[in-house]
Coordinates of N, CA and C in Angstrom, one line a residue:
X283 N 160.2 161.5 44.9 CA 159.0 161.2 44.2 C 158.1 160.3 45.2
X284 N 158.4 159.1 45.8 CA 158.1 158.6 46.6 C 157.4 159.7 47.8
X285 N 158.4 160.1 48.2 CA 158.2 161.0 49.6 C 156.9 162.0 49.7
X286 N 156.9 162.2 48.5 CA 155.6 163.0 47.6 C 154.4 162.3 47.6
X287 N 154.5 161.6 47.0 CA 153.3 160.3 46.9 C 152.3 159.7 47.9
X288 N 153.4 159.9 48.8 CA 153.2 159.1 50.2 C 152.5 160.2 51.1
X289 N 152.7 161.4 50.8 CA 152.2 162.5 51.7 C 150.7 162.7 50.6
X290 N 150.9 163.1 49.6 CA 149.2 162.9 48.8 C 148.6 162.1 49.5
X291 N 148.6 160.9 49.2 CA 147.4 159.5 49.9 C 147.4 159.4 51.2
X292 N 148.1 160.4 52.0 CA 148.2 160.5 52.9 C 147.0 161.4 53.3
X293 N 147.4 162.9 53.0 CA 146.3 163.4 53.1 C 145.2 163.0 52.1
X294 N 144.5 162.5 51.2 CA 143.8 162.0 50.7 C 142.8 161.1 51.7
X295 N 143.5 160.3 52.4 CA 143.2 159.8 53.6 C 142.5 160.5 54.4
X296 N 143.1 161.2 54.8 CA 143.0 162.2 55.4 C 141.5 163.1 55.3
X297 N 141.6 163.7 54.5 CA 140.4 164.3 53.6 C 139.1 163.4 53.4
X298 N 139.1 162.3 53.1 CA 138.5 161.2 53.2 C 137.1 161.3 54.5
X299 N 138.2 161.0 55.5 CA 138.1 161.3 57.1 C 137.2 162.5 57.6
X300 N 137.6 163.2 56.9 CA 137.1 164.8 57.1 C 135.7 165.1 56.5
X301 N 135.8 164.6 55.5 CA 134.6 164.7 54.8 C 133.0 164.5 54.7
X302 N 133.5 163.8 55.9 CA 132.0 163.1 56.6 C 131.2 164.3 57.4
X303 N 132.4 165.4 57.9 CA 131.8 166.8 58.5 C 132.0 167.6 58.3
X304 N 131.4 167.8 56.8 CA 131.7 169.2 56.2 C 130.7 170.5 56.6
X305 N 129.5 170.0 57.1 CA 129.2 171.4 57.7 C 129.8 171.9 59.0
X306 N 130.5 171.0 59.8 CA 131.3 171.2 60.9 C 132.7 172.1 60.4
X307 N 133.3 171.7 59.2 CA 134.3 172.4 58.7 C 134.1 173.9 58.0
X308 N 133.3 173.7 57.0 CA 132.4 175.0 57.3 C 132.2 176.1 57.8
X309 N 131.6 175.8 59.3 CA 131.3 176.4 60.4 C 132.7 176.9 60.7
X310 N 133.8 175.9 60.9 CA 135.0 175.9 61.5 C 136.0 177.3 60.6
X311 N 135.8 177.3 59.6 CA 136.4 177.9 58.1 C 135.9 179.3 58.3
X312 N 134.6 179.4 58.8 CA 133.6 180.5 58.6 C 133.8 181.5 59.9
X313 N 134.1 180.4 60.9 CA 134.6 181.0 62.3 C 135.7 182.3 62.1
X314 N 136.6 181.0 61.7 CA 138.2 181.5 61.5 C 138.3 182.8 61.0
X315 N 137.2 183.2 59.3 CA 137.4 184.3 58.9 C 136.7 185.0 59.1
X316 N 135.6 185.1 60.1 CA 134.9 185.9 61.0 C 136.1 186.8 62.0
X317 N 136.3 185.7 63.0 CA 137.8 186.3 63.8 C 138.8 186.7 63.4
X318 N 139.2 186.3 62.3 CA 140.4 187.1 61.8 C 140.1 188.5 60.8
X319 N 139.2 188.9 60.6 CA 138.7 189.9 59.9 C 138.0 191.0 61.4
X320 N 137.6 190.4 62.2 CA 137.4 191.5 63.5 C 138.5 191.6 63.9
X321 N 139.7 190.7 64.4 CA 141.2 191.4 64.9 C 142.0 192.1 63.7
X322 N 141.8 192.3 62.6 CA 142.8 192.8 62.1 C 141.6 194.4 61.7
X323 N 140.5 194.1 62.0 CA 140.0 195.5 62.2 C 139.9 196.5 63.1
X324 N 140.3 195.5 64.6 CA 140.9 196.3 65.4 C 142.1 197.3 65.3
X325 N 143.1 197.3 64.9 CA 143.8 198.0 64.9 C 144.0 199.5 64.1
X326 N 142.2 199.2 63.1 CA 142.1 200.2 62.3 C 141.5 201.2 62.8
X327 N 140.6 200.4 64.2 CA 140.0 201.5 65.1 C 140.9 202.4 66.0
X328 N 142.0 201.5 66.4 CA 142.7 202.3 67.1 C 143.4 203.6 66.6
X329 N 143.6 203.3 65.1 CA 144.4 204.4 64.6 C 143.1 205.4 64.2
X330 N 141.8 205.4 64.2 CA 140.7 206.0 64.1 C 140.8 206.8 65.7
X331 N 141.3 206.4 67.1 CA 141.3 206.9 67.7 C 142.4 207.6 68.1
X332 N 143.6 207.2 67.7 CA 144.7 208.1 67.8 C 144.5 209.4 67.2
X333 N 143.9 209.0 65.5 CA 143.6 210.4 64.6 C 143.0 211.1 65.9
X334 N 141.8 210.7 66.1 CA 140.7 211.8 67.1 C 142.3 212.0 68.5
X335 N 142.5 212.1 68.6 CA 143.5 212.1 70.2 C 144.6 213.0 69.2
X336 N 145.1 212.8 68.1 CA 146.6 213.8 67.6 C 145.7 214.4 66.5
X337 N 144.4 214.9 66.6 CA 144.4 216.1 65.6 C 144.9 217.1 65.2
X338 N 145.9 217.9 66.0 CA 146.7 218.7 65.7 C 145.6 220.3 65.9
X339 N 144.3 219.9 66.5 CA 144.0 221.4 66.6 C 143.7 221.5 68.5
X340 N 144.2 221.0 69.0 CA 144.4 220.8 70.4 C 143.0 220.6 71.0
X341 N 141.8 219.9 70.3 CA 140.8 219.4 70.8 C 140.7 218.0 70.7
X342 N 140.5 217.6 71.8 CA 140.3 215.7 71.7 C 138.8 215.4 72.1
X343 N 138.2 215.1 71.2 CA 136.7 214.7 71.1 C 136.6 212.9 71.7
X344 N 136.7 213.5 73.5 CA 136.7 211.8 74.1 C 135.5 211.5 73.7
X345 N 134.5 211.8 73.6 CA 133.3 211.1 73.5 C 133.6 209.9 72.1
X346 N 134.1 210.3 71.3 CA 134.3 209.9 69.8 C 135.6 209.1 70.5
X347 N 136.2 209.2 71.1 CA 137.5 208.4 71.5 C 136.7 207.1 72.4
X348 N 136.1 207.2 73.1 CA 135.6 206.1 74.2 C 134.5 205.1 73.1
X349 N 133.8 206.0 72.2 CA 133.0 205.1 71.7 C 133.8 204.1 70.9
X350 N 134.8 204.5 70.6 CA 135.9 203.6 69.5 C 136.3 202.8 70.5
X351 N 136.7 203.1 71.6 CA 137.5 201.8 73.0 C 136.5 200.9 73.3
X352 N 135.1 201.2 73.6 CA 134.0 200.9 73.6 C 133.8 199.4 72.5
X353 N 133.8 200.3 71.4 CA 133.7 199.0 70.2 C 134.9 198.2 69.9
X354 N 136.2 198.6 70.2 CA 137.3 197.8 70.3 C 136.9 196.5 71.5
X355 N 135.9 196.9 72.9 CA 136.0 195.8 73.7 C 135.2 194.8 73.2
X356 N 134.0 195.6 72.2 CA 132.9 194.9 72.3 C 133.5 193.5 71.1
X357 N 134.5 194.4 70.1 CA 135.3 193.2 69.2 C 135.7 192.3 69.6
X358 N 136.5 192.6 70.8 CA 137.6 191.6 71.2 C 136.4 190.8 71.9
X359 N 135.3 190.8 72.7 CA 134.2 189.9 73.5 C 134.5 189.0 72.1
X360 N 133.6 189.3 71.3 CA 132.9 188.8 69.7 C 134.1 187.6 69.4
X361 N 135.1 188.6 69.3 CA 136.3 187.4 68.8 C 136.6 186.6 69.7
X362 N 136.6 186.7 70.8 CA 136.7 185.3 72.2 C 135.8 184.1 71.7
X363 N 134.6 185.2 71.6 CA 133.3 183.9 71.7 C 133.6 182.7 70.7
X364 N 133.9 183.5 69.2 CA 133.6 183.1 68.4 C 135.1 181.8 68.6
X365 N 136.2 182.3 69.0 CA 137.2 181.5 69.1 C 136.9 180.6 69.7
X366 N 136.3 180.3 71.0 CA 135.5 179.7 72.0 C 135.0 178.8 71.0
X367 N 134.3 178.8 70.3 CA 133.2 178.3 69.3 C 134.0 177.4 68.6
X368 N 134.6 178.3 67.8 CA 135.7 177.7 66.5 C 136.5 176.2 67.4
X369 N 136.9 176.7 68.2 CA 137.8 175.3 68.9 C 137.1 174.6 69.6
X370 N 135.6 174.5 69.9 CA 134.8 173.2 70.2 C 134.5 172.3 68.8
X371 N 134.3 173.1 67.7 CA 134.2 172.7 66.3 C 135.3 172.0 65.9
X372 N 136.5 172.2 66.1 CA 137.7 171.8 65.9 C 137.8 170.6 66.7
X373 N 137.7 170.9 68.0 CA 137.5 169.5 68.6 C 137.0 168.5 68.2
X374 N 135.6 168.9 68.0 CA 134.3 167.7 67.7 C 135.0 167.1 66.2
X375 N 135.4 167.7 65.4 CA 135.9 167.0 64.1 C 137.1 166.5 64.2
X376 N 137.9 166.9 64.8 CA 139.3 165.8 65.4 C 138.3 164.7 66.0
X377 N 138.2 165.0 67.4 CA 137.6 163.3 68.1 C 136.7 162.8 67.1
X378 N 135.7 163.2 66.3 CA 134.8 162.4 65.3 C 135.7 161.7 64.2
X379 N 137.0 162.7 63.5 CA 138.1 161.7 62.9 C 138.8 160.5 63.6
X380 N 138.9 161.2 64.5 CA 139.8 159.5 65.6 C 139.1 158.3 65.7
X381 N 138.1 159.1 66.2 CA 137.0 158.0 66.6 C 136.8 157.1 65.1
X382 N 136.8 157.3 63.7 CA 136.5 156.9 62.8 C 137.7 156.1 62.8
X383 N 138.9 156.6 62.7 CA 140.3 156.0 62.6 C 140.4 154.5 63.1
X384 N 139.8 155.0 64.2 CA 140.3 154.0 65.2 C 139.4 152.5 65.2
X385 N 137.9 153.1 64.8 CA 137.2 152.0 64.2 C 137.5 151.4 63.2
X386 N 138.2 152.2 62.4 CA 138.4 151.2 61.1 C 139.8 150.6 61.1
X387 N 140.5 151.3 62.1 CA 142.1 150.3 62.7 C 141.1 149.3 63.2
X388 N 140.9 148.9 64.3 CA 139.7 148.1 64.8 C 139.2 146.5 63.9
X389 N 138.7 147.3 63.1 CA 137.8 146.3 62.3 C 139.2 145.8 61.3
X390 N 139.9 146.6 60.8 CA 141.4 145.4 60.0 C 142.0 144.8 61.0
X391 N 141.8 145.0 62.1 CA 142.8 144.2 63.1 C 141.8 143.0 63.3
X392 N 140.9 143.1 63.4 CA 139.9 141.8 63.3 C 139.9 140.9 61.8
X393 N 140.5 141.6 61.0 CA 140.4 141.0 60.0 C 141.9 140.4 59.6
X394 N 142.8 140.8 60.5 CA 144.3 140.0 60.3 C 144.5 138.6 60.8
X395 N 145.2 137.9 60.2 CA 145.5 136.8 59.8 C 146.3 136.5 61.2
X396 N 146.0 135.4 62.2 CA 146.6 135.4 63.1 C 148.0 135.1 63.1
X397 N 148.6 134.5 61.9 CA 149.9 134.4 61.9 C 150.7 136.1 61.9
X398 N 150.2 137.4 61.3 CA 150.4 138.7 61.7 C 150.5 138.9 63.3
X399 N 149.7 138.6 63.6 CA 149.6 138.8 65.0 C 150.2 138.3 66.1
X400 N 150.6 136.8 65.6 CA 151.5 135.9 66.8 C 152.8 136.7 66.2
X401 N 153.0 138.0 65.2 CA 154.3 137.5 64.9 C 154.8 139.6 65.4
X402 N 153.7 139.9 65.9 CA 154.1 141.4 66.5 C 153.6 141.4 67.7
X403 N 154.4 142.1 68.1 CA 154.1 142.4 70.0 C 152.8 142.7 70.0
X404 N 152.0 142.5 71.1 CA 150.8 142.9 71.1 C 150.9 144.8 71.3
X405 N 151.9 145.2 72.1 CA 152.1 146.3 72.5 C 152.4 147.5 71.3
X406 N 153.4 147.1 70.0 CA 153.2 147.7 69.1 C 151.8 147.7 68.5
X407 N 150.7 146.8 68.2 CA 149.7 146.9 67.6 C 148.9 148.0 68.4
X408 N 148.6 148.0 69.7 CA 147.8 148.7 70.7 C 148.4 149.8 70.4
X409 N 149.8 150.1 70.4 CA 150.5 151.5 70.6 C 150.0 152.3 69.0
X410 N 150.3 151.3 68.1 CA 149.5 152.0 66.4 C 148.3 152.2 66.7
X411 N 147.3 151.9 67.4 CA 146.1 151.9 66.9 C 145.8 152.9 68.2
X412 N 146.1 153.0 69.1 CA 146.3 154.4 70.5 C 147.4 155.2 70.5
X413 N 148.4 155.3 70.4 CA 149.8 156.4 70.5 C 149.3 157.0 69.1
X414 N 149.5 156.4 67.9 CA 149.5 156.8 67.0 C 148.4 157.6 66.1
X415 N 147.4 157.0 66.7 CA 146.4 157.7 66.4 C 146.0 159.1 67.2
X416 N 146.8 159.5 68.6 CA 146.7 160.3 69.5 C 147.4 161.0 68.5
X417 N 148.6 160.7 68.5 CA 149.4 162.2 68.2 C 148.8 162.7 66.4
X418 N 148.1 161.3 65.6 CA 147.3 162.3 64.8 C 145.9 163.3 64.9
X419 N 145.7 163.2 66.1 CA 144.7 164.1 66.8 C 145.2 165.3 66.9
X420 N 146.9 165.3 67.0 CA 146.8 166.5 68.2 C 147.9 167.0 66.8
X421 N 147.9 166.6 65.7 CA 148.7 167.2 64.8 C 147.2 167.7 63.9
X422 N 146.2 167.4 64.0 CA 144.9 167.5 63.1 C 144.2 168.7 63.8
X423 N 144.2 168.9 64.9 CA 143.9 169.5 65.7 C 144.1 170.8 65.7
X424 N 146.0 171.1 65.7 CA 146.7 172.2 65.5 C 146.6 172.5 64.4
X425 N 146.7 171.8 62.7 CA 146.8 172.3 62.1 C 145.5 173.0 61.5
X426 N 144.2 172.4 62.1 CA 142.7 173.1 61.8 C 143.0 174.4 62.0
X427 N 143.5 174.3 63.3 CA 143.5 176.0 64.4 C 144.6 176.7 63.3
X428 N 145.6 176.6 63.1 CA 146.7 177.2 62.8 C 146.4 177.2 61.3
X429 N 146.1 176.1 60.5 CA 146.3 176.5 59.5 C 145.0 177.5 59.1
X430 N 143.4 177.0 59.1 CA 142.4 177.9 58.5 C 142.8 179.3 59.2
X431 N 143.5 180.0 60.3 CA 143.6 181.2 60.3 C 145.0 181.6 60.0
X432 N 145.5 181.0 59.7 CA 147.1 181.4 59.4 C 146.8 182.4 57.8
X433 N 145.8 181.2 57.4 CA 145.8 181.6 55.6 C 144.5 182.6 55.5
X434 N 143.8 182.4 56.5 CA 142.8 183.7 56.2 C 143.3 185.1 56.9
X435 N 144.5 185.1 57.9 CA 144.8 186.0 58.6 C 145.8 186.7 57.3
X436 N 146.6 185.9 56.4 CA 147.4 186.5 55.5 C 146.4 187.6 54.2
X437 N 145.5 186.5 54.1 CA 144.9 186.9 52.8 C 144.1 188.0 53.7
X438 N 143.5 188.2 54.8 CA 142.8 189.5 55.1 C 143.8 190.5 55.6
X439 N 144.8 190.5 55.6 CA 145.9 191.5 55.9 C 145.9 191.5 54.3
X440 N 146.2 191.4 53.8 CA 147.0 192.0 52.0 C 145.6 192.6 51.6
X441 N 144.4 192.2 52.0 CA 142.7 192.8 52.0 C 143.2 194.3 52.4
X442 N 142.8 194.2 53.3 CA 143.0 195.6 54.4 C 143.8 196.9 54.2
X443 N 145.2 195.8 53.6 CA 146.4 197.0 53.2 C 145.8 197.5 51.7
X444 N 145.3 196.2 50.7 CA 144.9 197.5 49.9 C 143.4 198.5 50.1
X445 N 143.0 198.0 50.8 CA 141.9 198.7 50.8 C 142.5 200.5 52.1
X446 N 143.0 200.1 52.8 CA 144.1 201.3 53.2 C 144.8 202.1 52.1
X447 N 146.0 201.4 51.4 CA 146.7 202.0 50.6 C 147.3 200.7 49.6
X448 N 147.1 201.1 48.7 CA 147.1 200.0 47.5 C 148.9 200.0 46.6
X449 N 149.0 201.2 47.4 CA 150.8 201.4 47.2 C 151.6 200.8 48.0
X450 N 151.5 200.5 49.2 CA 151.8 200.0 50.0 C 151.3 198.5 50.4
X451 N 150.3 198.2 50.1 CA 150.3 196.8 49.6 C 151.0 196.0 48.4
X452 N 151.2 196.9 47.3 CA 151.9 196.7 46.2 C 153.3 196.4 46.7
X453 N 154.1 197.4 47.6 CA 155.3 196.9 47.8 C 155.1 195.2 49.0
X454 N 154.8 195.6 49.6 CA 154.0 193.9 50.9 C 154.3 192.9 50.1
X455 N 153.5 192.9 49.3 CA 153.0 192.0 48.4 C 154.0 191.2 46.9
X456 N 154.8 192.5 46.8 CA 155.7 192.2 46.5 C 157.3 191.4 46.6
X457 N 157.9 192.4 47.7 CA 159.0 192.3 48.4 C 158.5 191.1 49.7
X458 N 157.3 190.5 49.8 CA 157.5 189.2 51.2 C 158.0 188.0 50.1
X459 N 158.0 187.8 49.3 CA 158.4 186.6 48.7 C 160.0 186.5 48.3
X460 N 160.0 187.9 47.8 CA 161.8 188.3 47.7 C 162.7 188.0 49.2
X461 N 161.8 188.6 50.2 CA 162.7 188.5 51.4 C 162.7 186.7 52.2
X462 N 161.2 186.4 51.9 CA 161.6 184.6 52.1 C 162.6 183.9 51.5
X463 N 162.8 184.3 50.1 CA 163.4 183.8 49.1 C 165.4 184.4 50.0
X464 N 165.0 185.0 50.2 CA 166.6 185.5 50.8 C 167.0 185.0 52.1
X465 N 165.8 184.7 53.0 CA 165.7 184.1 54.0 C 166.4 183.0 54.0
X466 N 165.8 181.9 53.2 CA 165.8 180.7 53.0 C 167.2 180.2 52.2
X467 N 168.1 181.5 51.7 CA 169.0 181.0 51.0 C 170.0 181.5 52.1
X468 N 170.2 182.4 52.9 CA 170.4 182.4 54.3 C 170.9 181.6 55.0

């Protein structure tokens, strides 16, 4: 219960922090399922071009095949850029959180009671308010990147499969939780 508690007001904290750049997250959020909705539509082109390449009546219409490789490059540019994009945004809202962190570590450290102070290494306080605040950068950082497309890459896959085949998303959709569940007792 504790351990619970402690992770809420943590992120709460956290959120707090963030909140100050919400059209940066936004943008960031908006990136993510831009690019993850062009890479997972890549591979619908390709099988658009296999069809054209295994028609089965021994004609392959390259023109119709190159225009598809053609738009597959022009995807993958689009998705660079935008990823390019996405992780300066990610950036700027990590360092604009730190930078807030650290001011407000800052300003309580000005406000502690010098008997606190005579009574900890100077080197731990510096190291909490720089070590510790680094590696929440670089845990804030990853989880922007990783988590907004982790969770839009899943939800636009189970998209796609039903809009493909809705039988087959039915089983996906069904049987990934049965097999974590088996995993995890594993």
């Amino acid at each position: 219960m504790k351990k619970s508690k402690f992770k809420s007001s943590t992120i709460k904290q956290v959120l707090h922090y963030i909140r100050n750049y919400k059209l940066l997250l936004f943008l960031s959020i908006l990136f993510a399922t831009v690019t993850v909705a062009l890479s997972l539509y890549i591979p619908i082109i390709v099988g658009q071009a296999i069809d054209l390449l295994a028609n089965g009546q021994g004609k392959i219409d390259l023109d119709k095949v190159l225009v598809l490789l053609g738009n597959i490059g022009i995807i993958a540019i689009i998705i660079a850029l935008l990823q390019w994009i996405m992780n300066n945004i990610n950036n700027k809202i990590t360092y604009n959180v730190v930078r807030d962190v650290r001011n407000d570590a800052f300003e309580k450290i000005e406000r502690l009671p010098l008997k606190y102070i005579d009574s900890h290494s100077h080197g731990e306080i510096v190291s909490k308010v720089i070590a510790d605040v680094d590696q929440f950068a670089d845990g804030l950082l990853m989880g922007f990147t990783q988590l907004f497309t982790g969770v839009v890459t899943i939800l636009g896959t189970i998209v796609f499969l039903i809009l493909i085949n809705f039988k087959i998303a039915l089983v996906v959709v069904l049987l990934t939780p049965l097999s974590l569940f088996i995993a995890n007792f594993i």
